[in-house]
Amino acid sequence: MRAIDALSTQIQSRPCSELIVSIKPSAKRNRLTSRQTQLDAAVTSLIKDALAGVPSDKSVLVVDVGGTSVKILASTQTEIRSFLSGPRLTPRQMVLGVKKLASDWRYDVVSIGYPGPVLQGRPTAEPINLGHGWVGFDFAAAFGRPVKVVNDAALQAIGSYEGGKMLFLGLGTGLGTALIVDGELEPMELGHLPYKKATYESYVGRAGLERNGKKKWRRRVADVVERFTAALRPDETVIGGGNVRKLDALPPRCRAGHNANAFRGGFRLWAKDNLIPPDLPPGRSRHR
């Protein structure tokens, strides 16, 4: 993680509206629907900046696993590819779908953003919005390459980090949270803490937005941000996730993130001096 400090001064966040230039559907591949999102020049530049800390002999494939889609990007490419996920998606199906989409890409290592708690590079609970079998699954063996797995909010946080003490809040299906202090990542599960009559996630996640409407949801988001920042005292707070664009204004000392930061975070996982070790496929030693 310390290596990301050298990158942070070169990379500036851009609003979500600048990211997607066009979306073109492709043919079904074994019932997996693929979409290709062409990146504009600005995002391509961000990706190249992020790759500054990646060893030149490593090509990184980043896999961002979500409840509605799985998005992938390789460090040798300038387009995001994706296919639909959903409540029946198993880890084996995810790997097969990724391999098919990336069949014409070269990659040496893999970064995975997982929508659930991760400890020491392994999922510790099954995802709420996907199928079963993720806990204990051998991703390195399935891909045949070294793999690093982190929580999806942590992946976006790593890609958003610009130094100091940063709190990341991901507004999506739930509430993803992570804290980075002087380059050290601390994944958190603050969304599951008690809040009012339920949890923080139930009020500012997608269910709360759909139940209460934008106006009340925005007030809840502002209240949650105020509570977390008062307790954790970050230098800044990054609000990311798919629903950040539904905010009409950001709370004080906050900046908007965007989903492209997940890919930047995945590239940074393989930067020199990163503290998160990879899982290796059978027959590969950590000491090689």
PDB file of C-alpha atoms in Angstrom:
ATOM      1  CA  MET A   1       0.000   0.000   0.000  1.00  0.00           C
ATOM      2  CA  ARG A   2       2.875   2.430   0.605  1.00  0.00           C
ATOM      3  CA  ALA A   3       3.625   2.493  -3.104  1.00  0.00           C
ATOM      4  CA  ILE A   4       0.296   4.156  -3.857  1.00  0.00           C
ATOM      5  CA  ASP A   5       1.504   7.388  -2.243  1.00  0.00           C
ATOM      6  CA  ALA A   6       3.834   7.944  -5.193  1.00  0.00           C
ATOM      7  CA  LEU A   7       0.880   7.643  -7.556  1.00  0.00           C
ATOM      8  CA  SER A   8      -1.635   9.741  -5.689  1.00  0.00           C
ATOM      9  CA  THR A   9      -0.256  13.140  -6.602  1.00  0.00           C
ATOM     10  CA  GLN A  10      -0.567  12.338 -10.321  1.00  0.00           C
ATOM     11  CA  ILE A  11      -4.224  11.287 -10.308  1.00  0.00           C
ATOM     12  CA  GLN A  12      -7.259  13.559  -9.954  1.00  0.00           C
ATOM     13  CA  SER A  13     -10.870  12.382  -9.660  1.00  0.00           C
ATOM     14  CA  ARG A  14     -13.354  13.223 -12.403  1.00  0.00           C
ATOM     15  CA  PRO A  15     -17.154  13.168 -12.187  1.00  0.00           C
ATOM     16  CA  CYS A  16     -19.061  10.128 -13.303  1.00  0.00           C
ATOM     17  CA  SER A  17     -20.504  11.954 -16.308  1.00  0.00           C
ATOM     18  CA  GLU A  18     -17.073  12.076 -17.946  1.00  0.00           C
ATOM     19  CA  LEU A  19     -16.489   8.347 -17.819  1.00  0.00           C
ATOM     20  CA  ILE A  20     -18.772   6.575 -20.237  1.00  0.00           C
ATOM     21  CA  VAL A  21     -18.749   7.581 -23.865  1.00  0.00           C
ATOM     22  CA  SER A  22     -20.712   4.722 -25.390  1.00  0.00           C
ATOM     23  CA  ILE A  23     -22.139   1.355 -24.448  1.00  0.00           C
ATOM     24  CA  LYS A  24     -22.420  -1.323 -27.105  1.00  0.00           C
ATOM     25  CA  PRO A  25     -24.121  -4.670 -26.410  1.00  0.00           C
ATOM     26  CA  SER A  26     -22.409  -7.797 -27.689  1.00  0.00           C
ATOM     27  CA  ALA A  27     -23.686 -11.311 -28.372  1.00  0.00           C
ATOM     28  CA  LYS A  28     -24.698 -13.649 -25.563  1.00  0.00           C
ATOM     29  CA  ARG A  29     -21.965 -16.016 -24.404  1.00  0.00           C
ATOM     30  CA  ASN A  30     -23.519 -19.059 -22.701  1.00  0.00           C
ATOM     31  CA  ARG A  31     -26.368 -16.885 -21.417  1.00  0.00           C
ATOM     32  CA  LEU A  32     -23.967 -14.280 -20.063  1.00  0.00           C
ATOM     33  CA  THR A  33     -24.736 -10.888 -21.541  1.00  0.00           C
ATOM     34  CA  SER A  34     -21.644  -8.872 -22.389  1.00  0.00           C
ATOM     35  CA  ARG A  35     -21.364  -5.112 -22.707  1.00  0.00           C
ATOM     36  CA  GLN A  36     -18.352  -3.119 -23.840  1.00  0.00           C
ATOM     37  CA  THR A  37     -17.861   0.369 -22.487  1.00  0.00           C
ATOM     38  CA  GLN A  38     -15.335   2.455 -24.410  1.00  0.00           C
ATOM     39  CA  LEU A  39     -13.284   4.666 -22.133  1.00  0.00           C
ATOM     40  CA  ASP A  40     -12.673   8.262 -23.080  1.00  0.00           C
ATOM     41  CA  ALA A  41      -9.213   9.799 -23.270  1.00  0.00           C
ATOM     42  CA  ALA A  42      -9.424  11.210 -19.746  1.00  0.00           C
ATOM     43  CA  VAL A  43     -10.081   7.833 -18.127  1.00  0.00           C
ATOM     44  CA  THR A  44      -7.446   6.167 -20.290  1.00  0.00           C
ATOM     45  CA  SER A  45      -4.991   8.732 -18.977  1.00  0.00           C
ATOM     46  CA  LEU A  46      -6.020   7.941 -15.395  1.00  0.00           C
ATOM     47  CA  ILE A  47      -5.428   4.245 -15.990  1.00  0.00           C
ATOM     48  CA  LYS A  48      -1.989   4.888 -17.441  1.00  0.00           C
ATOM     49  CA  ASP A  49      -1.109   7.042 -14.439  1.00  0.00           C
ATOM     50  CA  ALA A  50      -2.253   4.295 -12.083  1.00  0.00           C
ATOM     51  CA  LEU A  51      -0.044   1.777 -13.860  1.00  0.00           C
ATOM     52  CA  ALA A  52       3.069   3.782 -13.019  1.00  0.00           C
ATOM     53  CA  GLY A  53       3.655   1.666  -9.910  1.00  0.00           C
ATOM     54  CA  VAL A  54       2.951  -1.712 -11.530  1.00  0.00           C
ATOM     55  CA  PRO A  55       6.017  -3.763 -12.502  1.00  0.00           C
ATOM     56  CA  SER A  56       6.470  -3.553 -16.255  1.00  0.00           C
ATOM     57  CA  ASP A  57       6.611  -7.340 -16.556  1.00  0.00           C
ATOM     58  CA  LYS A  58       3.149  -7.813 -15.005  1.00  0.00           C
ATOM     59  CA  SER A  59      -0.137  -7.385 -16.819  1.00  0.00           C
ATOM     60  CA  VAL A  60      -3.016  -7.025 -14.332  1.00  0.00           C
ATOM     61  CA  LEU A  61      -6.621  -8.139 -14.855  1.00  0.00           C
ATOM     62  CA  VAL A  62      -9.076  -6.409 -12.501  1.00  0.00           C
ATOM     63  CA  VAL A  63     -12.436  -8.059 -11.816  1.00  0.00           C
ATOM     64  CA  ASP A  64     -15.082  -5.929 -10.076  1.00  0.00           C
ATOM     65  CA  VAL A  65     -17.826  -8.296  -8.908  1.00  0.00           C
ATOM     66  CA  GLY A  66     -21.190  -6.618  -8.324  1.00  0.00           C
ATOM     67  CA  GLY A  67     -24.712  -7.707  -7.591  1.00  0.00           C
ATOM     68  CA  THR A  68     -25.934  -6.788 -11.086  1.00  0.00           C
ATOM     69  CA  SER A  69     -22.810  -7.153 -13.235  1.00  0.00           C
ATOM     70  CA  VAL A  70     -19.188  -8.258 -13.296  1.00  0.00           C
ATOM     71  CA  LYS A  71     -16.863  -5.684 -14.863  1.00  0.00           C
ATOM     72  CA  ILE A  72     -13.323  -6.377 -16.022  1.00  0.00           C
ATOM     73  CA  LEU A  73     -10.383  -4.344 -17.298  1.00  0.00           C
ATOM     74  CA  ALA A  74      -6.794  -5.365 -18.036  1.00  0.00           C
ATOM     75  CA  SER A  75      -3.815  -3.059 -17.689  1.00  0.00           C
ATOM     76  CA  THR A  76      -3.022  -3.607 -21.364  1.00  0.00           C
ATOM     77  CA  GLN A  77      -6.496  -2.478 -22.501  1.00  0.00           C
ATOM     78  CA  THR A  78      -8.570   0.705 -22.785  1.00  0.00           C
ATOM     79  CA  GLU A  79     -12.094  -0.740 -22.563  1.00  0.00           C
ATOM     80  CA  ILE A  80     -14.238  -2.115 -19.785  1.00  0.00           C
ATOM     81  CA  ARG A  81     -16.072  -5.344 -20.515  1.00  0.00           C
ATOM     82  CA  SER A  82     -18.925  -6.720 -18.421  1.00  0.00           C
ATOM     83  CA  PHE A  83     -21.564  -9.421 -18.141  1.00  0.00           C
ATOM     84  CA  LEU A  84     -24.673  -9.791 -15.991  1.00  0.00           C
ATOM     85  CA  SER A  85     -24.330 -11.391 -12.556  1.00  0.00           C
ATOM     86  CA  GLY A  86     -27.370 -11.819 -10.300  1.00  0.00           C
ATOM     87  CA  PRO A  87     -28.535 -13.991  -7.381  1.00  0.00           C
ATOM     88  CA  ARG A  88     -27.510 -17.302  -8.976  1.00  0.00           C
ATOM     89  CA  LEU A  89     -23.965 -16.421  -9.967  1.00  0.00           C
ATOM     90  CA  THR A  90     -21.437 -18.811  -8.413  1.00  0.00           C
ATOM     91  CA  PRO A  91     -17.691 -18.138  -8.237  1.00  0.00           C
ATOM     92  CA  ARG A  92     -17.005 -20.816 -10.839  1.00  0.00           C
ATOM     93  CA  GLN A  93     -19.502 -19.219 -13.237  1.00  0.00           C
ATOM     94  CA  MET A  94     -17.876 -15.847 -12.563  1.00  0.00           C
ATOM     95  CA  VAL A  95     -14.428 -17.192 -13.442  1.00  0.00           C
ATOM     96  CA  LEU A  96     -15.732 -18.848 -16.612  1.00  0.00           C
ATOM     97  CA  GLY A  97     -17.471 -15.628 -17.658  1.00  0.00           C
ATOM     98  CA  VAL A  98     -14.350 -13.569 -17.041  1.00  0.00           C
ATOM     99  CA  LYS A  99     -12.152 -15.988 -18.972  1.00  0.00           C
ATOM    100  CA  LYS A 100     -14.484 -15.852 -21.972  1.00  0.00           C
ATOM    101  CA  LEU A 101     -14.645 -12.060 -21.980  1.00  0.00           C
ATOM    102  CA  ALA A 102     -10.876 -11.778 -21.557  1.00  0.00           C
ATOM    103  CA  SER A 103      -9.960 -14.582 -23.954  1.00  0.00           C
ATOM    104  CA  ASP A 104      -8.143 -12.163 -26.273  1.00  0.00           C
ATOM    105  CA  TRP A 105      -6.377 -10.329 -23.424  1.00  0.00           C
ATOM    106  CA  ARG A 106      -3.011 -11.131 -21.887  1.00  0.00           C
ATOM    107  CA  TYR A 107      -2.749 -10.950 -18.108  1.00  0.00           C
ATOM    108  CA  ASP A 108      -0.295 -12.329 -15.565  1.00  0.00           C
ATOM    109  CA  VAL A 109      -2.075 -11.609 -12.270  1.00  0.00           C
ATOM    110  CA  VAL A 110      -5.661 -10.953 -11.155  1.00  0.00           C
ATOM    111  CA  SER A 111      -7.273  -8.509  -8.694  1.00  0.00           C
ATOM    112  CA  ILE A 112     -10.824  -9.213  -7.525  1.00  0.00           C
ATOM    113  CA  GLY A 113     -13.196  -6.800  -5.788  1.00  0.00           C
ATOM    114  CA  TYR A 114     -15.610  -8.961  -3.772  1.00  0.00           C
ATOM    115  CA  PRO A 115     -19.033  -7.718  -2.535  1.00  0.00           C
ATOM    116  CA  GLY A 116     -18.625  -8.955   1.021  1.00  0.00           C
ATOM    117  CA  PRO A 117     -16.182  -9.191   3.933  1.00  0.00           C
ATOM    118  CA  VAL A 118     -12.673 -10.400   3.122  1.00  0.00           C
ATOM    119  CA  LEU A 119      -9.997 -11.473   5.614  1.00  0.00           C
ATOM    120  CA  GLN A 120      -6.401 -12.208   4.582  1.00  0.00           C
ATOM    121  CA  GLY A 121      -7.363 -12.289   0.927  1.00  0.00           C
ATOM    122  CA  ARG A 122     -10.290 -14.693   1.288  1.00  0.00           C
ATOM    123  CA  PRO A 123     -14.077 -14.102   1.480  1.00  0.00           C
ATOM    124  CA  THR A 124     -15.413 -14.814   4.975  1.00  0.00           C
ATOM    125  CA  ALA A 125     -19.149 -14.669   4.219  1.00  0.00           C
ATOM    126  CA  GLU A 126     -21.340 -15.473   1.235  1.00  0.00           C
ATOM    127  CA  PRO A 127     -22.514 -12.414  -0.768  1.00  0.00           C
ATOM    128  CA  ILE A 128     -26.098 -11.301  -0.255  1.00  0.00           C
ATOM    129  CA  ASN A 129     -26.889 -10.682  -3.930  1.00  0.00           C
ATOM    130  CA  LEU A 130     -25.056 -13.585  -5.595  1.00  0.00           C
ATOM    131  CA  GLY A 131     -25.069 -17.389  -5.546  1.00  0.00           C
ATOM    132  CA  HIS A 132     -23.265 -19.604  -3.046  1.00  0.00           C
ATOM    133  CA  GLY A 133     -19.829 -21.209  -2.885  1.00  0.00           C
ATOM    134  CA  TRP A 134     -17.640 -18.103  -2.607  1.00  0.00           C
ATOM    135  CA  VAL A 135     -16.245 -18.854   0.845  1.00  0.00           C
ATOM    136  CA  GLY A 136     -13.368 -21.307   0.451  1.00  0.00           C
ATOM    137  CA  PHE A 137     -13.267 -21.042  -3.341  1.00  0.00           C
ATOM    138  CA  ASP A 138      -9.727 -21.248  -4.780  1.00  0.00           C
ATOM    139  CA  PHE A 139      -9.597 -18.282  -7.172  1.00  0.00           C
ATOM    140  CA  ALA A 140      -5.869 -18.698  -7.870  1.00  0.00           C
ATOM    141  CA  ALA A 141      -6.349 -22.302  -8.979  1.00  0.00           C
ATOM    142  CA  ALA A 142      -9.419 -21.380 -11.066  1.00  0.00           C
ATOM    143  CA  PHE A 143      -7.588 -18.604 -12.918  1.00  0.00           C
ATOM    144  CA  GLY A 144      -4.251 -20.424 -12.943  1.00  0.00           C
ATOM    145  CA  ARG A 145      -2.557 -17.188 -11.874  1.00  0.00           C
ATOM    146  CA  PRO A 146      -1.730 -15.310  -8.674  1.00  0.00           C
ATOM    147  CA  VAL A 147      -4.864 -13.586  -7.373  1.00  0.00           C
ATOM    148  CA  LYS A 148      -5.511 -10.860  -4.791  1.00  0.00           C
ATOM    149  CA  VAL A 149      -9.028 -10.563  -3.360  1.00  0.00           C
ATOM    150  CA  VAL A 150     -10.221  -7.514  -1.403  1.00  0.00           C
ATOM    151  CA  ASN A 151     -13.617  -6.136  -0.501  1.00  0.00           C
ATOM    152  CA  ASP A 152     -15.118  -4.138  -3.386  1.00  0.00           C
ATOM    153  CA  ALA A 153     -15.380  -0.963  -1.299  1.00  0.00           C
ATOM    154  CA  ALA A 154     -11.739  -1.375  -0.287  1.00  0.00           C
ATOM    155  CA  LEU A 155     -10.800  -1.717  -3.957  1.00  0.00           C
ATOM    156  CA  GLN A 156     -12.499   1.596  -4.801  1.00  0.00           C
ATOM    157  CA  ALA A 157     -10.925   3.175  -1.725  1.00  0.00           C
ATOM    158  CA  ILE A 158      -7.428   2.150  -2.826  1.00  0.00           C
ATOM    159  CA  GLY A 159      -8.094   3.642  -6.243  1.00  0.00           C
ATOM    160  CA  SER A 160      -9.429   6.860  -4.707  1.00  0.00           C
ATOM    161  CA  TYR A 161      -6.632   7.411  -2.213  1.00  0.00           C
ATOM    162  CA  GLU A 162      -4.541  10.568  -2.443  1.00  0.00           C
ATOM    163  CA  GLY A 163      -2.772  10.529   0.916  1.00  0.00           C
ATOM    164  CA  GLY A 164      -3.341  11.103   4.628  1.00  0.00           C
ATOM    165  CA  LYS A 165      -6.395   9.656   6.348  1.00  0.00           C
ATOM    166  CA  MET A 166      -9.246   8.953   3.963  1.00  0.00           C
ATOM    167  CA  LEU A 167     -12.678   7.497   4.663  1.00  0.00           C
ATOM    168  CA  PHE A 168     -14.462   5.818   1.752  1.00  0.00           C
ATOM    169  CA  LEU A 169     -18.223   5.327   1.636  1.00  0.00           C
ATOM    170  CA  GLY A 170     -19.731   3.398  -1.264  1.00  0.00           C
ATOM    171  CA  LEU A 171     -23.396   4.103  -1.964  1.00  0.00           C
ATOM    172  CA  GLY A 172     -24.696   1.129  -3.893  1.00  0.00           C
ATOM    173  CA  THR A 173     -26.823  -1.905  -3.144  1.00  0.00           C
ATOM    174  CA  GLY A 174     -25.597  -1.550   0.431  1.00  0.00           C
ATOM    175  CA  LEU A 175     -23.071   0.714   2.122  1.00  0.00           C
ATOM    176  CA  GLY A 176     -19.428  -0.151   1.543  1.00  0.00           C
ATOM    177  CA  THR A 177     -16.866   1.363   3.883  1.00  0.00           C
ATOM    178  CA  ALA A 178     -13.075   1.464   4.150  1.00  0.00           C
ATOM    179  CA  LEU A 179     -10.456   3.587   5.851  1.00  0.00           C
ATOM    180  CA  ILE A 180      -6.916   4.252   4.626  1.00  0.00           C
ATOM    181  CA  VAL A 181      -4.438   5.843   7.024  1.00  0.00           C
ATOM    182  CA  ASP A 182      -1.030   6.840   5.649  1.00  0.00           C
ATOM    183  CA  GLY A 183      -1.282   4.183   2.958  1.00  0.00           C
ATOM    184  CA  GLU A 184      -2.469   1.384   5.264  1.00  0.00           C
ATOM    185  CA  LEU A 185      -5.830  -0.126   4.294  1.00  0.00           C
ATOM    186  CA  GLU A 186      -8.433  -0.944   6.949  1.00  0.00           C
ATOM    187  CA  PRO A 187     -11.528  -2.571   5.403  1.00  0.00           C
ATOM    188  CA  MET A 188     -14.594  -1.890   7.543  1.00  0.00           C
ATOM    189  CA  GLU A 189     -18.204  -3.067   7.832  1.00  0.00           C
ATOM    190  CA  LEU A 190     -19.728   0.094   9.268  1.00  0.00           C
ATOM    191  CA  GLY A 191     -22.881  -0.318   7.185  1.00  0.00           C
ATOM    192  CA  HIS A 192     -24.025  -3.189   9.410  1.00  0.00           C
ATOM    193  CA  LEU A 193     -23.849  -1.191  12.665  1.00  0.00           C
ATOM    194  CA  PRO A 194     -27.164  -0.253  14.341  1.00  0.00           C
ATOM    195  CA  TYR A 195     -28.759   2.975  13.124  1.00  0.00           C
ATOM    196  CA  LYS A 196     -32.242   4.182  14.077  1.00  0.00           C
ATOM    197  CA  LYS A 197     -34.543   1.148  13.775  1.00  0.00           C
ATOM    198  CA  ALA A 198     -32.215  -0.993  11.647  1.00  0.00           C
ATOM    199  CA  THR A 199     -28.677  -0.461  10.259  1.00  0.00           C
ATOM    200  CA  TYR A 200     -26.869   2.298   8.387  1.00  0.00           C
ATOM    201  CA  GLU A 201     -27.011   0.188   5.228  1.00  0.00           C
ATOM    202  CA  SER A 202     -30.783  -0.235   5.386  1.00  0.00           C
ATOM    203  CA  TYR A 203     -31.255   3.547   5.334  1.00  0.00           C
ATOM    204  CA  VAL A 204     -28.647   4.704   2.800  1.00  0.00           C
ATOM    205  CA  GLY A 205     -28.403   1.604   0.621  1.00  0.00           C
ATOM    206  CA  ARG A 206     -30.585   0.970  -2.399  1.00  0.00           C
ATOM    207  CA  ALA A 207     -33.485  -0.322  -0.303  1.00  0.00           C
ATOM    208  CA  GLY A 208     -33.591   2.900   1.702  1.00  0.00           C
ATOM    209  CA  LEU A 209     -33.470   4.982  -1.460  1.00  0.00           C
ATOM    210  CA  GLU A 210     -36.343   3.072  -3.057  1.00  0.00           C
ATOM    211  CA  ARG A 211     -38.384   3.018   0.152  1.00  0.00           C
ATOM    212  CA  ASN A 212     -38.033   6.649   1.210  1.00  0.00           C
ATOM    213  CA  GLY A 213     -37.327   8.518  -2.030  1.00  0.00           C
ATOM    214  CA  LYS A 214     -34.407  10.750  -2.972  1.00  0.00           C
ATOM    215  CA  LYS A 215     -35.181  13.696  -0.687  1.00  0.00           C
ATOM    216  CA  LYS A 216     -35.260  11.745   2.568  1.00  0.00           C
ATOM    217  CA  TRP A 217     -32.427   9.440   1.379  1.00  0.00           C
ATOM    218  CA  ARG A 218     -30.171  12.454   0.786  1.00  0.00           C
ATOM    219  CA  ARG A 219     -30.831  13.677   4.333  1.00  0.00           C
ATOM    220  CA  ARG A 220     -29.950  10.244   5.667  1.00  0.00           C
ATOM    221  CA  VAL A 221     -26.708  10.189   3.670  1.00  0.00           C
ATOM    222  CA  ALA A 222     -25.729  13.600   5.039  1.00  0.00           C
ATOM    223  CA  ASP A 223     -26.463  12.427   8.584  1.00  0.00           C
ATOM    224  CA  VAL A 224     -24.471   9.210   8.165  1.00  0.00           C
ATOM    225  CA  VAL A 225     -21.500  11.070   6.725  1.00  0.00           C
ATOM    226  CA  GLU A 226     -21.602  13.538   9.612  1.00  0.00           C
ATOM    227  CA  ARG A 227     -21.678  10.732  12.188  1.00  0.00           C
ATOM    228  CA  PHE A 228     -18.828   8.763  10.614  1.00  0.00           C
ATOM    229  CA  THR A 229     -16.587  11.778  10.088  1.00  0.00           C
ATOM    230  CA  ALA A 230     -17.170  12.951  13.665  1.00  0.00           C
ATOM    231  CA  ALA A 231     -16.122   9.535  14.968  1.00  0.00           C
ATOM    232  CA  LEU A 232     -13.207   8.770  12.618  1.00  0.00           C
ATOM    233  CA  ARG A 233     -11.879  12.294  11.906  1.00  0.00           C
ATOM    234  CA  PRO A 234     -10.635  11.671   8.343  1.00  0.00           C
ATOM    235  CA  ASP A 235      -8.754  14.328   6.384  1.00  0.00           C
ATOM    236  CA  GLU A 236     -11.319  13.800   3.639  1.00  0.00           C
ATOM    237  CA  THR A 237     -14.202  11.512   2.751  1.00  0.00           C
ATOM    238  CA  VAL A 238     -14.704  10.000  -0.690  1.00  0.00           C
ATOM    239  CA  ILE A 239     -18.273   9.068  -1.567  1.00  0.00           C
ATOM    240  CA  GLY A 240     -18.386   6.532  -4.372  1.00  0.00           C
ATOM    241  CA  GLY A 241     -20.632   3.768  -5.611  1.00  0.00           C
ATOM    242  CA  GLY A 242     -23.305   3.871  -8.261  1.00  0.00           C
ATOM    243  CA  ASN A 243     -25.679   6.107  -6.300  1.00  0.00           C
ATOM    244  CA  VAL A 244     -23.303   8.980  -5.595  1.00  0.00           C
ATOM    245  CA  ARG A 245     -24.648  10.722  -8.685  1.00  0.00           C
ATOM    246  CA  LYS A 246     -28.083  10.855  -7.028  1.00  0.00           C
ATOM    247  CA  LEU A 247     -26.801  13.349  -4.465  1.00  0.00           C
ATOM    248  CA  ASP A 248     -27.622  16.938  -5.370  1.00  0.00           C
ATOM    249  CA  ALA A 249     -24.695  18.211  -3.263  1.00  0.00           C
ATOM    250  CA  LEU A 250     -21.781  16.659  -1.400  1.00  0.00           C
ATOM    251  CA  PRO A 251     -21.341  17.090   2.358  1.00  0.00           C
ATOM    252  CA  PRO A 252     -18.442  19.294   3.546  1.00  0.00           C
ATOM    253  CA  ARG A 253     -14.898  17.940   3.039  1.00  0.00           C
ATOM    254  CA  CYS A 254     -16.163  15.230   0.700  1.00  0.00           C
ATOM    255  CA  ARG A 255     -15.383  14.502  -2.918  1.00  0.00           C
ATOM    256  CA  ALA A 256     -17.133  12.219  -5.353  1.00  0.00           C
ATOM    257  CA  GLY A 257     -15.514   9.000  -6.468  1.00  0.00           C
ATOM    258  CA  HIS A 258     -16.418   6.911  -9.484  1.00  0.00           C
ATOM    259  CA  ASN A 259     -16.474   3.254 -10.417  1.00  0.00           C
ATOM    260  CA  ALA A 260     -13.310   3.529 -12.523  1.00  0.00           C
ATOM    261  CA  ASN A 261     -11.420   3.876  -9.250  1.00  0.00           C
ATOM    262  CA  ALA A 262     -12.037   0.166  -8.631  1.00  0.00           C
ATOM    263  CA  PHE A 263      -9.850  -0.655 -11.635  1.00  0.00           C
ATOM    264  CA  ARG A 264      -7.214   1.805 -10.548  1.00  0.00           C
ATOM    265  CA  GLY A 265      -7.292   0.164  -7.120  1.00  0.00           C
ATOM    266  CA  GLY A 266      -6.874  -3.249  -8.706  1.00  0.00           C
ATOM    267  CA  PHE A 267      -3.785  -2.074 -10.560  1.00  0.00           C
ATOM    268  CA  ARG A 268      -2.376  -0.580  -7.376  1.00  0.00           C
ATOM    269  CA  LEU A 269      -2.715  -3.900  -5.544  1.00  0.00           C
ATOM    270  CA  TRP A 270       0.242  -5.138  -7.598  1.00  0.00           C
ATOM    271  CA  ALA A 271       2.404  -2.060  -7.111  1.00  0.00           C
ATOM    272  CA  LYS A 272       5.789  -2.552  -5.514  1.00  0.00           C
ATOM    273  CA  ASP A 273       5.793  -2.754  -1.687  1.00  0.00           C
ATOM    274  CA  ASN A 274       2.064  -3.460  -1.536  1.00  0.00           C
ATOM    275  CA  LEU A 275       1.343  -5.237   1.733  1.00  0.00           C
ATOM    276  CA  ILE A 276      -1.443  -7.542   0.523  1.00  0.00           C
ATOM    277  CA  PRO A 277       0.092 -10.906  -0.473  1.00  0.00           C
ATOM    278  CA  PRO A 278      -1.355 -12.896  -3.372  1.00  0.00           C
ATOM    279  CA  ASP A 279      -2.860 -16.360  -3.351  1.00  0.00           C
ATOM    280  CA  LEU A 280      -0.887 -18.509  -5.761  1.00  0.00           C
ATOM    281  CA  PRO A 281      -2.160 -21.346  -7.954  1.00  0.00           C
ATOM    282  CA  PRO A 282      -0.951 -24.900  -7.247  1.00  0.00           C
ATOM    283  CA  GLY A 283       2.734 -25.453  -7.925  1.00  0.00           C
ATOM    284  CA  ARG A 284       3.717 -21.778  -7.493  1.00  0.00           C
ATOM    285  CA  SER A 285       5.819 -20.726  -4.526  1.00  0.00           C
ATOM    286  CA  ARG A 286       5.618 -17.306  -2.857  1.00  0.00           C
ATOM    287  CA  HIS A 287       9.414 -17.223  -2.819  1.00  0.00           C
ATOM    288  CA  ARG A 288       9.885 -17.389  -6.590  1.00  0.00           C
TER     289      ARG A 288
END
